[in-house]
C-alpha positions as CSV (number, residue, x, y, z in Angstrom):
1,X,-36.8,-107.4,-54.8
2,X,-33.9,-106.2,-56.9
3,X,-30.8,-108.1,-57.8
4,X,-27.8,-107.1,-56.4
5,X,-24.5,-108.6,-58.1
6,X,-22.1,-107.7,-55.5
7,X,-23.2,-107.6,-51.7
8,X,-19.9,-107.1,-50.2
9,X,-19.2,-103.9,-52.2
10,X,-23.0,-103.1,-51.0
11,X,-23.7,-103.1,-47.6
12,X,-21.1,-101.9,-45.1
13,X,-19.8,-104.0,-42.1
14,X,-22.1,-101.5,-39.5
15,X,-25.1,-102.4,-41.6
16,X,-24.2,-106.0,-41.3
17,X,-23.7,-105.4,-37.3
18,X,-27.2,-104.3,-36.7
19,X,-28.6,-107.0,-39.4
20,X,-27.3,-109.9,-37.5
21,X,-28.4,-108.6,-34.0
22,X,-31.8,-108.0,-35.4
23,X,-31.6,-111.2,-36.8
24,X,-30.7,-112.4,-33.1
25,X,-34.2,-111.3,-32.2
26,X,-33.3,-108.2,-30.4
27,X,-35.2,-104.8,-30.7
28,X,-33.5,-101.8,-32.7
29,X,-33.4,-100.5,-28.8
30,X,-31.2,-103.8,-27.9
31,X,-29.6,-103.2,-31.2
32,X,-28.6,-99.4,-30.2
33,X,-27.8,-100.4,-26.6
34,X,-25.6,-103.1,-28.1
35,X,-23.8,-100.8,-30.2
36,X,-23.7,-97.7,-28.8
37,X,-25.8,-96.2,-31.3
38,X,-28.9,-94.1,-30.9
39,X,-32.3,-95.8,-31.8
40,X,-32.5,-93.5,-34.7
41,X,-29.1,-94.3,-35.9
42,X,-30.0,-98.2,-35.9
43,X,-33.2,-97.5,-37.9
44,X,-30.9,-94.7,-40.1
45,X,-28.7,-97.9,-41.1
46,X,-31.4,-100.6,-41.7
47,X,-33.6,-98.4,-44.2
48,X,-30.4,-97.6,-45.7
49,X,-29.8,-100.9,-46.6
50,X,-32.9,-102.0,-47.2
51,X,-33.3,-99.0,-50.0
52,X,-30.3,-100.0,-51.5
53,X,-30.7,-104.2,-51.9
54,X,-34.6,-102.7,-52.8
55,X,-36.1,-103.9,-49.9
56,X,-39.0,-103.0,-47.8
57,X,-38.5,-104.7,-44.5
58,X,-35.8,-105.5,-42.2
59,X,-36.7,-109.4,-42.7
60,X,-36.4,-109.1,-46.4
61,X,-32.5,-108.1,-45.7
62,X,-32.2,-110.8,-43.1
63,X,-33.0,-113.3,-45.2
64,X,-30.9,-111.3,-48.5
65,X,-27.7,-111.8,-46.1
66,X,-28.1,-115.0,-44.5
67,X,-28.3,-116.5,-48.2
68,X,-25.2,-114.9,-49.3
69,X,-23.7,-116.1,-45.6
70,X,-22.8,-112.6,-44.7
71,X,-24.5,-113.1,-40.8
């Protein structure tokens, strides 16, 4: 994993949305559903994220956000 300095200036607030539902245990359907977003749009945003904190899963961002308190 790569260190980010700055993670408010890194992942946007929609990011954040579909990181703390997943977190919530629901499916990127749920997720999309939840949101209004298609499920290609949900996965669109959380490999976005994850290739920019230099992550390879959706967990690994979980876990990135929860211990800076952004969910």
């Amino acid at each position: 994993m790569s260190t980010v300095t700055d993670p408010t200036a890194t992942v946007t607030s929609q990011e954040l949305s579909v990181l703390r539902l997943l977190a919530d245990g629901l499916s990127v359907d749920a997720v999309g559903r939840r949101l209004n977003l298609s499920e290609r749009t949900v996965r669109r945003r959380t490999k976005a994220v994850c290739d920019r904190l230099g992550m390879r899963t959706a967990v690994q961002a979980i876990v990135w956000a929860a211990h800076r308190g952004l969910l």
